[in-house]
CSV table of C-alpha atoms in Angstrom, one decimal:
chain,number,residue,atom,x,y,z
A,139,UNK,CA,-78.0,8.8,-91.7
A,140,UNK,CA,-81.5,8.5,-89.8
A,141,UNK,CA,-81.3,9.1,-86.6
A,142,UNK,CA,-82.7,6.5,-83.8
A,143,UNK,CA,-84.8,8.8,-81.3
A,144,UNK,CA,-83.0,9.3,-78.3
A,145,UNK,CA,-83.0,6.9,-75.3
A,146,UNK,CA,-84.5,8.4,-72.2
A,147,UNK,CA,-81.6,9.5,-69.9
A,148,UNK,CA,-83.7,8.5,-66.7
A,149,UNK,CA,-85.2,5.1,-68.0
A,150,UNK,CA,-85.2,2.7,-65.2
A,151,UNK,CA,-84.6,-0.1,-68.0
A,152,UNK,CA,-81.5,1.8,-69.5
A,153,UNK,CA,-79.8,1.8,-65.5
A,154,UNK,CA,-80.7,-1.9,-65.5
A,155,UNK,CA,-78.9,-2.8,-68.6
A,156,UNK,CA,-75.9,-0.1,-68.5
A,157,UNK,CA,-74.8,-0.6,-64.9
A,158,UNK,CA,-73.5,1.7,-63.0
A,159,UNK,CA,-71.8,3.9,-66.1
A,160,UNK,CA,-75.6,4.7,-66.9
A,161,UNK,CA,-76.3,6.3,-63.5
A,162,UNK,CA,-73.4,8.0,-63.3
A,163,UNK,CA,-74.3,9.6,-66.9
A,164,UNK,CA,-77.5,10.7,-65.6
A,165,UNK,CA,-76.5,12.0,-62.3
A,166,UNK,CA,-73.8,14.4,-64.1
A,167,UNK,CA,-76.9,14.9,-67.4
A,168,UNK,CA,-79.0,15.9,-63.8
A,169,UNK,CA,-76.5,18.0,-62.4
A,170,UNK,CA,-75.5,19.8,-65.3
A,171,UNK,CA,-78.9,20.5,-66.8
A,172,UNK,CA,-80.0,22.2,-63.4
A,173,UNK,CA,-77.4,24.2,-62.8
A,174,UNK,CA,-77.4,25.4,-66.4
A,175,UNK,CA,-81.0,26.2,-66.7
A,176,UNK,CA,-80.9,27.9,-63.3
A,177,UNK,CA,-77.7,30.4,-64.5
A,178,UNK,CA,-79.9,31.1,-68.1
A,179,UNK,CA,-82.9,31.7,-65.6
A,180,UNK,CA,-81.1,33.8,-63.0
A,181,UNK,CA,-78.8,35.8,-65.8
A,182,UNK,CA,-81.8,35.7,-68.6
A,183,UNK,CA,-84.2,37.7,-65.5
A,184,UNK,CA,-81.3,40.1,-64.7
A,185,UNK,CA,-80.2,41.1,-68.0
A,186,UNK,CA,-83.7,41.8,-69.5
A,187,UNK,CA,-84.3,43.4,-65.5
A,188,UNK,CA,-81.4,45.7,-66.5
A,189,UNK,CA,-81.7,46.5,-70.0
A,190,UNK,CA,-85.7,47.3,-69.8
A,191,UNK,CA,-85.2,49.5,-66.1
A,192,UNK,CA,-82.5,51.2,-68.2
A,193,UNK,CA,-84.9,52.0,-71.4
A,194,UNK,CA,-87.4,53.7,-68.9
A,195,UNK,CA,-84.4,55.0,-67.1
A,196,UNK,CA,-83.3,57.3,-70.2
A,197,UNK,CA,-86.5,58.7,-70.6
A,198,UNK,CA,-87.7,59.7,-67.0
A,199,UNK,CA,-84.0,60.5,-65.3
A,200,UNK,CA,-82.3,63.6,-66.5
A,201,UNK,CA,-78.9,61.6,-66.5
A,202,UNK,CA,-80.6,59.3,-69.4
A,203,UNK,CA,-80.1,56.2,-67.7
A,204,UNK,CA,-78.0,54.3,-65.5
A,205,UNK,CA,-74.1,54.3,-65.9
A,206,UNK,CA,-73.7,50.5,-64.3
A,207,UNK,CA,-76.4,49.3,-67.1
A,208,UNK,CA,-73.5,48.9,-69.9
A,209,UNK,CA,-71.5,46.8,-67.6
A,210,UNK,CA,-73.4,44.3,-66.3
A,211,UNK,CA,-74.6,42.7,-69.4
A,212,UNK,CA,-70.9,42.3,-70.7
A,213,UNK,CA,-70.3,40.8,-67.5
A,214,UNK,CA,-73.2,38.0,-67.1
A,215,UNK,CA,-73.6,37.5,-71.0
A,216,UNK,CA,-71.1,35.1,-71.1
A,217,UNK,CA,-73.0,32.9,-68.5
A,218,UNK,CA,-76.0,32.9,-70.0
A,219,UNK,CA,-74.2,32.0,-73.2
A,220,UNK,CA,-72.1,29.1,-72.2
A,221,UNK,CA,-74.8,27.7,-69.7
A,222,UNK,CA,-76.8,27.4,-73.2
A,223,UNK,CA,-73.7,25.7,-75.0
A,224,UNK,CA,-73.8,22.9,-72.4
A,225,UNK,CA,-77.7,22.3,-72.7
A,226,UNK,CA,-77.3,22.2,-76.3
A,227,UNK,CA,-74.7,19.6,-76.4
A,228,UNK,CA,-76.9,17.1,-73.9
A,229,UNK,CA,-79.9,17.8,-76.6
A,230,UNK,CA,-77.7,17.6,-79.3
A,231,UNK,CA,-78.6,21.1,-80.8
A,232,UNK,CA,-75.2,21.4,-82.3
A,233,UNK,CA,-74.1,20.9,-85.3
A,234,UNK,CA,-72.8,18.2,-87.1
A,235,UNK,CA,-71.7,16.5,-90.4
A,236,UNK,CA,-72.2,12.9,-90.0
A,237,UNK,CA,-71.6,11.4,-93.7
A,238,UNK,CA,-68.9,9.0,-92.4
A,239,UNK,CA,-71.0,7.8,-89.2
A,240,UNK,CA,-73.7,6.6,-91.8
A,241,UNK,CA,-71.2,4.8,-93.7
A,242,UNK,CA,-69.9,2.8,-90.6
A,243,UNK,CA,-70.9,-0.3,-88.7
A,244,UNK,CA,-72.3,0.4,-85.7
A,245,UNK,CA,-69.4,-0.8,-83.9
A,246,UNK,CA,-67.3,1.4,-86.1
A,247,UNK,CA,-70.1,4.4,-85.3
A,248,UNK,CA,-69.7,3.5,-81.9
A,249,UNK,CA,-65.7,3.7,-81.7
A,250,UNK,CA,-65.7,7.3,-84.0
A,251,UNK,CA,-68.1,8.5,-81.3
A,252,UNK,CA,-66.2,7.9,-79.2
A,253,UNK,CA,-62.8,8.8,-80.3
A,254,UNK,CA,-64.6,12.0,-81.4
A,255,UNK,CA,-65.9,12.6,-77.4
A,256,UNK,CA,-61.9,12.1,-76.6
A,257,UNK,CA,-61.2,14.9,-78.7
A,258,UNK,CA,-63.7,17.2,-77.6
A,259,UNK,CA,-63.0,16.5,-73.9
A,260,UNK,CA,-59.5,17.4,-74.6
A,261,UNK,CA,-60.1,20.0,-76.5
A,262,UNK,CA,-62.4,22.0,-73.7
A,263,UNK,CA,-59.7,21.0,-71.3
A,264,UNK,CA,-57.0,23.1,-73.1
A,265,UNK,CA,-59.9,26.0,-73.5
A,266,UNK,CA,-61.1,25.8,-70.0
A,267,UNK,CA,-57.2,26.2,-69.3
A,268,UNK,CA,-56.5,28.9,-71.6
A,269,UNK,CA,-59.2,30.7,-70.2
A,270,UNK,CA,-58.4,30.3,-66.4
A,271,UNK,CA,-54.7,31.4,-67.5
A,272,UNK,CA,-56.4,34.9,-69.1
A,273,UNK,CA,-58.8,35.3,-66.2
A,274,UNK,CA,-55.5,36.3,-64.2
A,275,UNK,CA,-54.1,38.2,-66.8
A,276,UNK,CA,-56.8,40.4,-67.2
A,277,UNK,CA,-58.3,40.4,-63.4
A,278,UNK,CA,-56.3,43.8,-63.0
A,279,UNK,CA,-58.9,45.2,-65.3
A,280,UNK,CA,-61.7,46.8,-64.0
A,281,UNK,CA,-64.9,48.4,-64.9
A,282,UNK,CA,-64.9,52.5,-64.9
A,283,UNK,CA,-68.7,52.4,-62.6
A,284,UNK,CA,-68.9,49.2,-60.6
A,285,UNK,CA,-65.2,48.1,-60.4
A,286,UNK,CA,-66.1,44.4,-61.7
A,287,UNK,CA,-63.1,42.4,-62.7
A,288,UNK,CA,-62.9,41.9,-66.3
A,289,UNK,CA,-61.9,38.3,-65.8
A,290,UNK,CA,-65.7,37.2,-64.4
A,291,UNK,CA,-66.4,36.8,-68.6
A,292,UNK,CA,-63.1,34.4,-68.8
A,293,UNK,CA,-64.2,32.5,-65.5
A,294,UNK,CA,-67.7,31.7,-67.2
A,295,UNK,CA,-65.8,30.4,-70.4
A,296,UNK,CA,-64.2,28.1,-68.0
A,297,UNK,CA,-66.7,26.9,-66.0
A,298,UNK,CA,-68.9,26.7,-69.5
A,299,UNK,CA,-66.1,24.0,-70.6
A,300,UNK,CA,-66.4,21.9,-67.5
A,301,UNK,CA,-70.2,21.9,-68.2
A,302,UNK,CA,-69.3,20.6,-71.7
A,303,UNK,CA,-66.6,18.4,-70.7
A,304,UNK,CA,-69.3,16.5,-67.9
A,305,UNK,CA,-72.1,16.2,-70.5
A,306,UNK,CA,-69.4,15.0,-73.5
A,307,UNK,CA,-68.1,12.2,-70.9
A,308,UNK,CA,-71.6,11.8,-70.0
A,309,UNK,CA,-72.6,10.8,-73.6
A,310,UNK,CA,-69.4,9.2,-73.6
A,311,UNK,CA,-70.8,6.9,-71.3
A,312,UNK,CA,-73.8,6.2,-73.0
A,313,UNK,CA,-72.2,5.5,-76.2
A,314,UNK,CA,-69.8,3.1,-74.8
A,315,UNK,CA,-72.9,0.8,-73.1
A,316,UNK,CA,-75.3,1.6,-75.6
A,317,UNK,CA,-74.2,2.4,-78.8
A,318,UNK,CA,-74.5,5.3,-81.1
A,319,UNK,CA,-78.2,5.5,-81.1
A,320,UNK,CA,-77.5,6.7,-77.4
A,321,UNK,CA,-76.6,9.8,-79.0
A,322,UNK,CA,-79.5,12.7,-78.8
A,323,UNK,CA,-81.5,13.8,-81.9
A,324,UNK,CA,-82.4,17.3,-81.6
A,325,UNK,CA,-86.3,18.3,-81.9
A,326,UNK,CA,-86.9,18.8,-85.3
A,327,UNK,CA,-88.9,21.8,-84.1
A,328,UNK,CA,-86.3,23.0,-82.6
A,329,UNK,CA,-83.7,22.7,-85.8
A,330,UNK,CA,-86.4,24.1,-88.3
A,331,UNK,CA,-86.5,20.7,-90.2
């Protein structure tokens, strides 16, 4: 299936012709996209801080390096990692087998889409869930050096599925007014095609 190039999320012609549902896609697209690229700015700075002040902290301190530098990666990893599975799905950067799609009307595209959204909102609800529900488990655990809960990795699997969950619904939204070409093509640079 070719895909249409995606519709500007912003387009003041898009909000005149979608309504209301439009705008409220865009506010949570907005929303979403700023907080995410602020958590892989703030965690993306601090983990490279870390790991390269711990290189040149093995060679110039006698205790070769600092103890607390194994444990904060594991612990902001996970942000940085689900902030990026979030951007990816309002670019759509993941990826997907779409041989039935093409075979469909576009109203039949339109209602897959977004039975397909249903499922994957549902499915990051149980996830987010699941992970909350482990977040207590293991919040007993702690790091040997700085004391960090191990349950600050579980809370950024959560908070990653709420960020998947508002952009889904948000493209659920789209879908619904527009249609399936609402749905975002990936930069071909970006996919190596």
């Amino acid at each position: 299936m070719t895909r249409v190039a995606p519709l500007p999320h912003h387009d003041a012609q898009d909000l005149a012709t979608g309504g209301g549902a439009l705008a409220v896609a865009n506010i949570i697209d907005r929303s979403v996209g700023f907080v995410c690229r602020a958590m892989i700015l703030l965690t993306g700075i601090a983990l490279l801080g870390i790991l390269t002040a711990n290189v040149i902290a093995r060679y110039v301190l006698e205790s070769g390096g600092f103890r607390f530098a194994q444990e904060l990666p594991e612990r902001l990893f996970p942000w940085f990692i689900m902030a990026g599975v979030a951007l990816a799905v309002q670019k759509g950067g993941h990826m997907a087998v779409e041989s039935v799609l093409s075979r469909l009307s576009r109203n039949g595209a339109r209602a897959m889409l977004l039975v397909g959204h249903a499922i994957i909102i549902a499915s990051y609800a149980i996830l987010g869930w699941e992970a909350i529900g482990v977040a207590d488990i293991v919040s007993i655990e702690t790091s040997p050096v700085l004391g960090l809960s191990s349950s600050y990795s579980y809370y950024a699997l959560a908070l990653g599925c709420v960020a998947v969950i508002l952009t889904t619904f948000a493209l659920a939204l789209r879908v619904a007014m527009v249609g399936p070409e609402a749905m975002p093509a990936p930069d071909p640079e970006e996919t190596g095609i």
